[in-house]
Amino acid sequence: MTSGALLKELRQTNPLVQCITNYVAMNIAANVLLAAGASPAMVSDAEEAGEFAGLAHALTVNIGTLSGPFVEGMRAAIAGAQAAGKPWVLDPVACQATGLRRRVSAELLARQPTVVRGNASEILSLAGETSRGQGVDGRDGVEVAEAAARALARQTGGVVAVTGAVDFVTDGSRAVRIGGGSPWMPLNTALGCSLTCLCGAYVGLGGDPFEATVAALSHYAVAGSHAHEGATGPGSFAPRFLDALHNLAPEALDAGAELRVLEDAA
Amino acid sequence: MTSGALLKELRQTNPLVQCITNYVAMNIAANVLLAAGASPAMVSDAEEAGEFAGLAHALTVNIGTLSGPFVEGMRAAIAGAQAAGKPWVLDPVACQATGLRRRVSAELLARQPTVVRGNASEILSLAGETSRGQGVDGRDGVEVAEAAARALARQTGGVVAVTGAVDFVTDGSRAVRIGGGSPWMPLNTALGCSLTCLCGAYVGLGGDPFEATVAALSHYAVAGSHAHEGATGPGSFAPRFLDALHNLAPEALDAGAELRVLEDAA
Amino acid sequence: MTSGALLKELRQTNPLVQCITNYVAMNIAANVLLAAGASPAMVSDAEEAGEFAGLAHALTVNIGTLSGPFVEGMRAAIAGAQAAGKPWVLDPVACQATGLRRRVSAELLARQPTVVRGNASEILSLAGETSRGQGVDGRDGVEVAEAAARALARQTGGVVAVTGAVDFVTDGSRAVRIGGGSPWMPLNTALGCSLTCLCGAYVGLGGDPFEATVAALSHYAVAGSHAHEGATGPGSFAPRFLDALHNLAPEALDAGAELRVLEDAA
């Protein structure tokens, strides 16, 4: 299916996405999902996270503001999602930065996420390579993480997306680069985290996770390009971006997506 | 008193509202209160929540991102508010979704909130009826919850507000429908949660809770209508809405409120 | 160094600032840092906060939404920052309001923050004087807290900044008043908290903390004045402010800063 067809399906289905995300991202991630056509629910407490995962179309897990209770909630939610046959997406924020993050991200990766989305520094680190990342900002270019992403996808059996100026998506055999977006995007906090949630919305439709991830990233990139027009800084970009996510027509998504297919083993 | 008179009083009093709300809502709820003319304080830890409730004009309690520590803070805060004779408002977010939410919302309801504000799915669920809600989005129309709202108001002895395309407010005898607002409002996350906080600001003035709730919902709806003009999506709506909450004159509130009084037993 | 020279250095260095801040502030504080030219990381859990402080250029600690786990994280992070020779900034939000806040703010103050930034009510309270503050909003004018700020600076050996309509910065000997800004700023929640984080970014450059604090406050005030033009309320101010923080040129900062040097013992 084309990304445009998936966008149309997203708006008809209005998938419920359970987001365990960090405190910085919660508001903007919910607004991104609502604008795009999905329904967010930030449910993370271990006492209800597993139960709720059975109700949702997909789960997303983000380690941005990590703590013991969050990790317990992540475990419960992933178990619930897997028991119910629902896809889940991992966002390994700054997984290279501390011992806690390295430990938790390795544990979560072993639970075989349907999709991993991170910046190049995070994907390199998850794949066991050295990154130059500081804090939560990646310092590595996407291209240096492409081989690591392929290896990681073969390891998890899922999709890996590396996002940056040009995004890269692979399932270990197929691979695509996606251009577009805006230089104001990395100056808006948690837009990467929010994109992870949008990947959850698309994979929650139940189709091919590779196509779903490409659709989510393309929707984001085309909307980012549209929002860039007329913006005069990161602040004026933000409301334009939500408008553009909402107003993007399926045909405009297919026409505007800057895709470059690298390989197709399918 | 008219809603306009209450708005004028709100801006003179600048009531301090203690908000125990969810992580998604905290920032926008605070901005809504500041724009409207009140003073927010997000104080939820059990160690200080009860003490703080004695300082505030009103308390609001929202179960959106529930957890054990939040519940302990809610209990302490409600006890503190009631000991000090301060009103409190309950927002039973997605109370139908999980066992934890059903249990906590029932416990809080039994503590007799001055006002309950929810969407139709939540009010139906609180009243013991079946709802079609998924996640945090209501799927039921406000009109199907009017009887449940009346029953609930008689049970708590307080006010119940059901919000949606057209709002409904009742204290068990009096009832009113409130039109206006904008279709962009449900696409902005946590605007319902923020409205709960604004109800707290108006009931914190100490007058009739029914009139206060009508004023809060009318202020919101008229500001929403004003903000709709010129907005091109949910993103551009948001800053316009805060401007409109701030700039709405008391006379314009009374002139613009789309009220339909259904019964008046007073 | 002039504030403009420090702004230039900020954008070249892109300092990593570890922010332990409240849930209301996390998103806007991160966006303020990104717009200004720094790199935020909200890392607060005790298990990793001390380790992370060794990676960051500076630490900021804010008690806005206080709880036991937050306090443990603050202690670990401050210890880590001090062990690594990194500066740290304290924001004593509403420290006069409850017993918990008075106790925690006194404990943190004893750990000798490089900079304390608060409103007049908070600085008066920290200095042991009586304030008229309610909740998180200061009710005292900056000028009534100038003597308290000087005394506090001598006590901690660091810098104290009192912010309001006109800001005041002192290190106990030097002192300056800074005008500018916009009346929409106090109607945008957590802009004070975000300014604390920006102080962290400037002191993280490693130079004189007094000059760094003056630069942070001047950057904020000039950007606020620029953003005020064309804004029609607190909502439309917010995106303009982020744009202005980003777009402010070093020369325009030096030309636009409304500084009044009161004393210079250096």
Tab-separated table of C-alpha atoms in Angstrom, chain A residues 23-24 28 65-67 97-103 134-137 139 184 186-189 232-236, chain C residues 13-16 23 26-27 30-31 34-35 39-43 45 47-48 51-52 55 57 239 242-243 246-247:
chain	number	residue	atom	x	y	z
A	23	TYR	CA	7.390	13.875	30.424
A	24	VAL	CA	8.841	16.296	27.881
A	28	ILE	CA	3.307	17.362	21.918
A	65	THR	CA	12.773	10.215	31.382
A	66	LEU	CA	13.600	6.859	32.832
A	67	SER	CA	12.822	5.671	36.364
A	97	ALA	CA	24.406	8.061	27.933
A	98	THR	CA	24.286	6.153	31.230
A	99	GLY	CA	24.517	2.652	32.619
A	100	LEU	CA	20.811	2.634	33.418
A	101	ARG	CA	19.930	3.502	29.831
A	102	ARG	CA	22.287	0.953	28.327
A	103	ARG	CA	20.831	-1.750	30.586
A	134	GLN	CA	25.845	13.756	23.808
A	135	GLY	CA	22.768	13.822	25.993
A	136	VAL	CA	19.659	13.298	23.928
A	137	ASP	CA	20.961	14.912	20.744
A	139	ARG	CA	25.868	13.893	16.836
A	184	TRP	CA	13.293	23.755	12.606
A	186	PRO	CA	15.373	19.344	15.684
A	187	LEU	CA	14.913	22.705	17.455
A	188	ASN	CA	11.446	21.633	18.608
A	189	THR	CA	11.865	19.304	21.553
A	232	THR	CA	10.394	32.390	10.934
A	233	GLY	CA	11.885	30.216	13.670
A	234	PRO	CA	11.245	27.117	15.763
A	235	GLY	CA	8.329	28.742	17.596
A	236	SER	CA	6.282	29.706	14.569
C	13	THR	CA	29.482	25.428	22.324
C	14	ASN	CA	25.853	24.218	22.359
C	15	PRO	CA	26.223	23.341	26.069
C	16	LEU	CA	24.459	20.272	27.409
C	23	TYR	CA	6.445	18.612	34.968
C	26	MET	CA	9.793	20.350	31.021
C	27	ASN	CA	8.564	20.932	27.478
C	30	ALA	CA	13.592	22.304	26.560
C	31	ASN	CA	12.242	24.455	23.728
C	34	LEU	CA	16.990	24.651	21.946
C	35	ALA	CA	15.856	28.016	20.595
C	39	SER	CA	21.030	21.284	24.414
C	40	PRO	CA	18.584	20.185	27.149
C	41	ALA	CA	18.469	16.820	28.922
C	42	MET	CA	15.764	16.147	31.495
C	43	VAL	CA	17.478	13.491	33.603
C	45	ASP	CA	16.174	9.763	38.472
C	47	GLU	CA	19.925	6.011	39.608
C	48	GLU	CA	21.452	8.025	36.757
C	51	GLU	CA	26.361	9.965	36.523
C	52	PHE	CA	24.757	12.225	33.947
C	55	LEU	CA	28.548	14.526	31.192
C	57	HIS	CA	28.072	21.371	31.162
C	239	PRO	CA	5.791	31.129	19.436
C	242	LEU	CA	10.907	31.137	20.831
C	243	ASP	CA	11.549	32.660	17.416
C	246	HIS	CA	16.615	31.921	18.280
C	247	ASN	CA	16.906	34.892	15.958
